[in-house]
mmCIF file of C-alpha atoms in Angstrom:
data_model
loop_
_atom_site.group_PDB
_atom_site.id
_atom_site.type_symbol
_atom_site.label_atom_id
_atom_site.label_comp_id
_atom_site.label_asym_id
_atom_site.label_seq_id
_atom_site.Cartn_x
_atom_site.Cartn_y
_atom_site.Cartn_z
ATOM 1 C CA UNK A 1370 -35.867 51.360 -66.211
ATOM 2 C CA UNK A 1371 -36.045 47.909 -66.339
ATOM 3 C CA UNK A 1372 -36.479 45.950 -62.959
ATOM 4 C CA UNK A 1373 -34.443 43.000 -62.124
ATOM 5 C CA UNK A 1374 -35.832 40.093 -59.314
ATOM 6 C CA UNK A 1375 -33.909 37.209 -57.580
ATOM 7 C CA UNK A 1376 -35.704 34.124 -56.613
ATOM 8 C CA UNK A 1377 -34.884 32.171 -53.762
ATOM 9 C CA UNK A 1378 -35.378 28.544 -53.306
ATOM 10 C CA UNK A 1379 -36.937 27.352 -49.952
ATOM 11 C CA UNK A 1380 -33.812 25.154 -49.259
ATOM 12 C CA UNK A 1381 -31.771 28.271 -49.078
ATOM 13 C CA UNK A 1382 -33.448 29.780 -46.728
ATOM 14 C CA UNK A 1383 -31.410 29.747 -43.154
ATOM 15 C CA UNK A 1384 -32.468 27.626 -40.078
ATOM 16 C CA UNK A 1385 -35.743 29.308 -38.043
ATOM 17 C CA UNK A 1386 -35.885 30.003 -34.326
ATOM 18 C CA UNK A 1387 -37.421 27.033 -33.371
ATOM 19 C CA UNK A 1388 -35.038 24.938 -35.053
ATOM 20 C CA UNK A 1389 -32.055 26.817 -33.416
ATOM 21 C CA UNK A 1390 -33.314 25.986 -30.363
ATOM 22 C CA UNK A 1391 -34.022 22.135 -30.768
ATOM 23 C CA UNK A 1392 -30.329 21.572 -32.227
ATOM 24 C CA UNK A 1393 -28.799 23.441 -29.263
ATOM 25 C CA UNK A 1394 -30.742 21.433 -26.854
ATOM 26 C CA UNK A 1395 -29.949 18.238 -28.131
ATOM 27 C CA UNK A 1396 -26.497 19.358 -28.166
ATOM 28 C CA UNK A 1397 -26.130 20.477 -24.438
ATOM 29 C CA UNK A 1398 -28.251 16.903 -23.899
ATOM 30 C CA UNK A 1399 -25.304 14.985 -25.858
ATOM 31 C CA UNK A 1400 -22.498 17.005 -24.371
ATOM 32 C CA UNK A 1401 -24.292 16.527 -21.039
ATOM 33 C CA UNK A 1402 -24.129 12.487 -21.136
ATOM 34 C CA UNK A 1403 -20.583 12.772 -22.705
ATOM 35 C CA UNK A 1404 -19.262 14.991 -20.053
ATOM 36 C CA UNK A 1405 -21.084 12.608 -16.924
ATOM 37 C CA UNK A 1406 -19.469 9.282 -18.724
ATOM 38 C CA UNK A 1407 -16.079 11.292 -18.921
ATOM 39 C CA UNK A 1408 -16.291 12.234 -15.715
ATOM 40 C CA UNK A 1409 -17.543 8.847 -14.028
ATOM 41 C CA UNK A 1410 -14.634 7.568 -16.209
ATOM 42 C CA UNK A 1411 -11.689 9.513 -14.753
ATOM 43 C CA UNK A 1412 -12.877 8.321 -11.379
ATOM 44 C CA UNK A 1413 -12.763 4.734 -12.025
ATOM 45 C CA UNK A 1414 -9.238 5.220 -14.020
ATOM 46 C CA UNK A 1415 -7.666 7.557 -10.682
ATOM 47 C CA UNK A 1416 -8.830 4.923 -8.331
ATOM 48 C CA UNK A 1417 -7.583 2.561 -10.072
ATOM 49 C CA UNK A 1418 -4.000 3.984 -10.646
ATOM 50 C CA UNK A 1419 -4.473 4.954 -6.457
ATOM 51 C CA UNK A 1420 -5.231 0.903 -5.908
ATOM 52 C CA UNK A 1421 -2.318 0.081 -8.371
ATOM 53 C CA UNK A 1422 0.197 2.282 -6.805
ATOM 54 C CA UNK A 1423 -0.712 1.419 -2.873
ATOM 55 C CA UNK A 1424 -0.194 -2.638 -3.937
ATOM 56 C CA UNK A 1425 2.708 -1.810 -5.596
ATOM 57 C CA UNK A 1426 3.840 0.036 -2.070
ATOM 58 C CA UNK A 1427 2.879 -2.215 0.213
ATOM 59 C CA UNK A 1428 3.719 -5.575 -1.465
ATOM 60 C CA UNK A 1429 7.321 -3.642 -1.947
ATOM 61 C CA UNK A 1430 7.291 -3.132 1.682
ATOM 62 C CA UNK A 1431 5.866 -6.747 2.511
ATOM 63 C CA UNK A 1432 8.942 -8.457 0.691
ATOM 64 C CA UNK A 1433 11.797 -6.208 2.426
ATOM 65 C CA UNK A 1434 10.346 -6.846 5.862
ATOM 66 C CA UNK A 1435 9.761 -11.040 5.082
ATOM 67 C CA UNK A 1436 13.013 -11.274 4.201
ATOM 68 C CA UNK A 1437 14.950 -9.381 6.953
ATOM 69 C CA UNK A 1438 12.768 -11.022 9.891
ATOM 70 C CA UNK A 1439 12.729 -14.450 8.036
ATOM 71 C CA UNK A 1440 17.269 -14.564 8.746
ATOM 72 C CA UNK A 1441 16.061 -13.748 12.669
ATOM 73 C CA UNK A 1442 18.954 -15.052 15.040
ATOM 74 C CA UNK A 1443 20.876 -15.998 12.138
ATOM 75 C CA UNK A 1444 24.757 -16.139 13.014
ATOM 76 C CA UNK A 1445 23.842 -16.725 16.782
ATOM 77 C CA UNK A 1446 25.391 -20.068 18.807
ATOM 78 C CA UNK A 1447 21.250 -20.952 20.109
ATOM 79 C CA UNK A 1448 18.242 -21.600 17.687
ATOM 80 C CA UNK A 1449 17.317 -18.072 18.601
ATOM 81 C CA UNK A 1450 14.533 -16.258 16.649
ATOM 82 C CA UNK A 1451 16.327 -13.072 16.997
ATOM 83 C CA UNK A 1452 13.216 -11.573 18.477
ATOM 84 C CA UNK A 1453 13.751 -8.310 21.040
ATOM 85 C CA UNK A 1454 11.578 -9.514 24.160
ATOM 86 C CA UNK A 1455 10.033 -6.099 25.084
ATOM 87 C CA UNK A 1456 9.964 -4.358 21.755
ATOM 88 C CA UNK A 1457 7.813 -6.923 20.110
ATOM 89 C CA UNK A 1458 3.919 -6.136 20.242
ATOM 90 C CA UNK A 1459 1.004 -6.228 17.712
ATOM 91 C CA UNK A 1460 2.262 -3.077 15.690
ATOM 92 C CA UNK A 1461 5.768 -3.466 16.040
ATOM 93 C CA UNK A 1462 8.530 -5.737 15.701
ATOM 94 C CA UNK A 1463 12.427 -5.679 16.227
ATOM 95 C CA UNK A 1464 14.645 -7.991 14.973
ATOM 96 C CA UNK A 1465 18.481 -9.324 15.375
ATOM 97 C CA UNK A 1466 20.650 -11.101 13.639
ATOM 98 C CA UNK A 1467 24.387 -11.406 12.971
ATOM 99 C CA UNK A 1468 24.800 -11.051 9.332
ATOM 100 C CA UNK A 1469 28.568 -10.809 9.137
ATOM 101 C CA UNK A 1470 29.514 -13.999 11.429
ATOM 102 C CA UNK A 1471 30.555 -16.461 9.029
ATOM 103 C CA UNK A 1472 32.416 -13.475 6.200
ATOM 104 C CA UNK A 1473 34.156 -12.032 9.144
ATOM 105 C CA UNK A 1474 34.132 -14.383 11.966
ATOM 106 C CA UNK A 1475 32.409 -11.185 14.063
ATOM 107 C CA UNK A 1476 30.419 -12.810 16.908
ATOM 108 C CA UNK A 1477 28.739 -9.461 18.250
ATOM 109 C CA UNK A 1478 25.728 -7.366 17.099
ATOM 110 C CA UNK A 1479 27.176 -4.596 15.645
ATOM 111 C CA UNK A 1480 26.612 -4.056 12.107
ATOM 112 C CA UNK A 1481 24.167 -2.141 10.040
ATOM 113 C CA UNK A 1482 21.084 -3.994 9.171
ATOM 114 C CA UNK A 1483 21.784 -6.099 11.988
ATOM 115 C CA UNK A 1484 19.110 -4.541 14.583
ATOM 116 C CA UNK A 1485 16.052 -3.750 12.664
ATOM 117 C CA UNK A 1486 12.692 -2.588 14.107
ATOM 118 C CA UNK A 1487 9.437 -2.068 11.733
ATOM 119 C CA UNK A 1488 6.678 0.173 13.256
ATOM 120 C CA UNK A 1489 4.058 2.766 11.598
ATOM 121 C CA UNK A 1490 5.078 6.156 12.303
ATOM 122 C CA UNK A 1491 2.524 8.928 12.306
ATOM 123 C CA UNK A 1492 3.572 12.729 11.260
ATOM 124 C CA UNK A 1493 1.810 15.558 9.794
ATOM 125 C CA UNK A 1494 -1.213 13.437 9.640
ATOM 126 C CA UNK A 1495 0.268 10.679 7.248
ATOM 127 C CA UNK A 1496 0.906 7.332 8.438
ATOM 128 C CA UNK A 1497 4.414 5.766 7.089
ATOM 129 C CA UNK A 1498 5.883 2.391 7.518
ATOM 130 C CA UNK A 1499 9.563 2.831 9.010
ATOM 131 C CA UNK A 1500 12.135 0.541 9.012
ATOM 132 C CA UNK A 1501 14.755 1.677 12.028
ATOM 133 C CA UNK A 1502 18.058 0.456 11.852
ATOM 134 C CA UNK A 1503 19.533 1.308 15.197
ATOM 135 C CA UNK A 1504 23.415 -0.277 13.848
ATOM 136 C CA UNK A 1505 23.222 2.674 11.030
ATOM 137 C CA UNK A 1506 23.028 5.623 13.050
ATOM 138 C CA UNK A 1507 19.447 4.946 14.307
ATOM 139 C CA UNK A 1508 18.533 5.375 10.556
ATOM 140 C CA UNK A 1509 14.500 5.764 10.026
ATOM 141 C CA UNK A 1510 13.935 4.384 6.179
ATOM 142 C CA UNK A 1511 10.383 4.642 5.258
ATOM 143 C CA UNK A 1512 9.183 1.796 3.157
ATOM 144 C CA UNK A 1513 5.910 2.936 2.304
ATOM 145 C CA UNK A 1514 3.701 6.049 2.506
ATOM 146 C CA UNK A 1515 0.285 4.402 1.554
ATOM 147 C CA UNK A 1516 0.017 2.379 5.062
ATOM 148 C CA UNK A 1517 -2.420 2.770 7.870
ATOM 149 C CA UNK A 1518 -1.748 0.082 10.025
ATOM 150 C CA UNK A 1519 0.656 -2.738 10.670
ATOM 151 C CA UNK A 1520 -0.706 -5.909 12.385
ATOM 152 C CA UNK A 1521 2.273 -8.405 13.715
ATOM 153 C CA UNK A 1522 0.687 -11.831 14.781
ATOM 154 C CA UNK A 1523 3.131 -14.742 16.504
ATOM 155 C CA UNK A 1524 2.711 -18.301 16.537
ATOM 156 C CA UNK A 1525 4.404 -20.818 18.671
ATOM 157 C CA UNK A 1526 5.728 -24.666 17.417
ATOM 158 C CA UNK A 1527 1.624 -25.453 18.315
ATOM 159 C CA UNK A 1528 0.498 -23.495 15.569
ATOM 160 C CA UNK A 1529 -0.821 -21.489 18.227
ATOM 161 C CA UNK A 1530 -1.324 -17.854 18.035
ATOM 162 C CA UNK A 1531 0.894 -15.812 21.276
ATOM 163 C CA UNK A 1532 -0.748 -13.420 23.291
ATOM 164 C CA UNK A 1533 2.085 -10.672 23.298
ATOM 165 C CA UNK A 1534 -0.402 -8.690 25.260
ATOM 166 C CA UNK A 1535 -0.317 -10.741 28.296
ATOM 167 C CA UNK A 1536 2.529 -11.819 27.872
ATOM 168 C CA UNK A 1537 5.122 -10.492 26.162
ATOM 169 C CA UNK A 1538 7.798 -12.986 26.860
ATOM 170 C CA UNK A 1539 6.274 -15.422 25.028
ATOM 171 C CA UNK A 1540 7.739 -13.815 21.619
ATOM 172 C CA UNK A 1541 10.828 -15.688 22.348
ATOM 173 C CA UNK A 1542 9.059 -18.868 21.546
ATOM 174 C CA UNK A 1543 7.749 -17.750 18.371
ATOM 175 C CA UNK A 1544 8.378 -19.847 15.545
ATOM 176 C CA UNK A 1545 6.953 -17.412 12.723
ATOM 177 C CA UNK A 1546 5.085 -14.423 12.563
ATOM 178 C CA UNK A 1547 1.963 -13.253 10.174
ATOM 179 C CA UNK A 1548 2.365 -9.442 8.826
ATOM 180 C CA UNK A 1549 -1.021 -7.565 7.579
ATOM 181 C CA UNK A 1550 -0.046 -4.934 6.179
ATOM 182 C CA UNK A 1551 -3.460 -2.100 5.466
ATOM 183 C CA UNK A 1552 -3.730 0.781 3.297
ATOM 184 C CA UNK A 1553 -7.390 2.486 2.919
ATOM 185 C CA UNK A 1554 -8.201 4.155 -0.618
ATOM 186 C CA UNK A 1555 -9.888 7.359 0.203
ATOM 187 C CA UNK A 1556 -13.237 8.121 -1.475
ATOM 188 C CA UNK A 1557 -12.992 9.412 -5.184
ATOM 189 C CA UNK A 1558 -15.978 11.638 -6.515
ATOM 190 C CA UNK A 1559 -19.128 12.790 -4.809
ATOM 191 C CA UNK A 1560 -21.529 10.593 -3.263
ATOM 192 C CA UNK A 1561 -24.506 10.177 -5.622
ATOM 193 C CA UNK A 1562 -22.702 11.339 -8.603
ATOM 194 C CA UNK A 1563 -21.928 9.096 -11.593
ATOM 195 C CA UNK A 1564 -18.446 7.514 -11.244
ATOM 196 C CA UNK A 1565 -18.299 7.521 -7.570
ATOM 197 C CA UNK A 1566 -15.552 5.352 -6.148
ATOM 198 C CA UNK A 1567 -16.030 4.681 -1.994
ATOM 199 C CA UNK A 1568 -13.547 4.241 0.310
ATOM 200 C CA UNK A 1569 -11.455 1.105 -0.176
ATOM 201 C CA UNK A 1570 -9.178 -1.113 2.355
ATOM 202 C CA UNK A 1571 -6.653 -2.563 0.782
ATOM 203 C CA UNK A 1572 -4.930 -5.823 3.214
ATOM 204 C CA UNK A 1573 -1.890 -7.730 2.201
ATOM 205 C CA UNK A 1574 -0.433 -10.600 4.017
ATOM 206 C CA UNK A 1575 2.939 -12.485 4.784
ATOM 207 C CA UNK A 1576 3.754 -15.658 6.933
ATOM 208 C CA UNK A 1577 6.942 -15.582 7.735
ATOM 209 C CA UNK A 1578 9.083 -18.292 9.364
ATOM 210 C CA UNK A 1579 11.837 -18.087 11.590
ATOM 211 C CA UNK A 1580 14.385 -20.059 10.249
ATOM 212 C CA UNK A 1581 16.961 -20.014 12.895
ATOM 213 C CA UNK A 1582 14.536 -21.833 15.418
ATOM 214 C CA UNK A 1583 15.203 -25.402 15.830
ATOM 215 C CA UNK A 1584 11.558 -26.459 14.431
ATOM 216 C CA UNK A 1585 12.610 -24.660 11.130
ATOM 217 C CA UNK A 1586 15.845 -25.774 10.498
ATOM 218 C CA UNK A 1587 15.577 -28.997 9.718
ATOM 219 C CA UNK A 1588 13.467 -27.596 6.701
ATOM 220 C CA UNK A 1589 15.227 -23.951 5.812
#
């Protein structure tokens, strides 16, 4: 019986042990470094669609309120500002105006979107920026859900800041107010870890003026 043999070249021989082992640990090494730049990646990109979206909010929010305190005392027979004496402080403003004097020849407060306060209302651990229109059925409207504070600053035909605080008064001689509106990013990622984003404030502003006082309306 005649025997029959195979040969096999060296370069179909299969990998060895030791080579296994180097090719999987340069893999896990390269999946390793992918996986860290992927990661550090989709922290930069969420914080970045976070910052995009709170602007977006609070400039949104920024415009409504500039406009509606800008037309302060408009329709009234003085050069009133249309500023509530009393419900006017550092966080919150209120607002008046008579919207519908000249369309309907109405000469009384009475109106929706007529008496308008702004304020930061807190609930369920969330701070929202309300706009309360008392005329509507004491309708709250919340213009945006990415605030944290709301800073109301008054100046007088000086240039000259008003201390609300002591006294409060004083609002009635305002002849514009500065809004600073904040919103803080929270943290994104772990301390330490690649990709880590840190807390962020965010801090838009708005001078408005008061266009129905008599040192504005020779220019508004």
């Amino acid at each position: 019986m005649k025997q029959e043999y195979v040969r096999h070249n060296a370069s179909e021989n299969g990998f060895s042990l030791l080579e296994l082992l180097i090719g999987m640990t340069v893999t896990l090494v390269i999946m390793g470094i992918a996986s860290t730049l992927l990661a550090a990646s989709f922290n930069v990109r969420n914080r970045e669609h976070s910052r995009t979206d709170s602007i977006a909010d609070v400039q949104r929010a920024l415009n409504i309120m500039s406009r509606e305190i800008a037309i302060g005392g408009y329709g009234f027979n003085t050069s009133d500002n249309g500023l509530v004496v009393g419900d006017c402080d550092g966080s919150t403003i209120r607002v008046r105006s008579n919207l519908n004097r000249y369309s309907t020849g109405s000469s009384t407060i009475e109106s929706a979107g007529e008496d308008i306060k702004y304020l930061v209302d807190s609930t369920d651990d969330k701070d929202y920026l309300v706009r309360h229109d008392r005329l509507a059925g004491s309708q709250n409207t919340v213009l945006a859900n990415r605030i944290d504070t709301l800073q109301i600053i008054y100046w007088n035909a000086a240039n000259t800041a008003i201390d609300v605080a002591a006294d409060p008064t004083q609002v009635a001689n305002a002849v514009g107010v500065r809004i600073i509106l904040t919103a803080n990013l929270p943290q994104v990622g772990t301390e330490g870890a690649p990709g880590f984003q840190p807390a962020m404030p965010i801090q838009l502003t708005s001078d408005v003026a008061l266009r129905n006082k008599s040192q504005n309306l020779a220019t508004y």
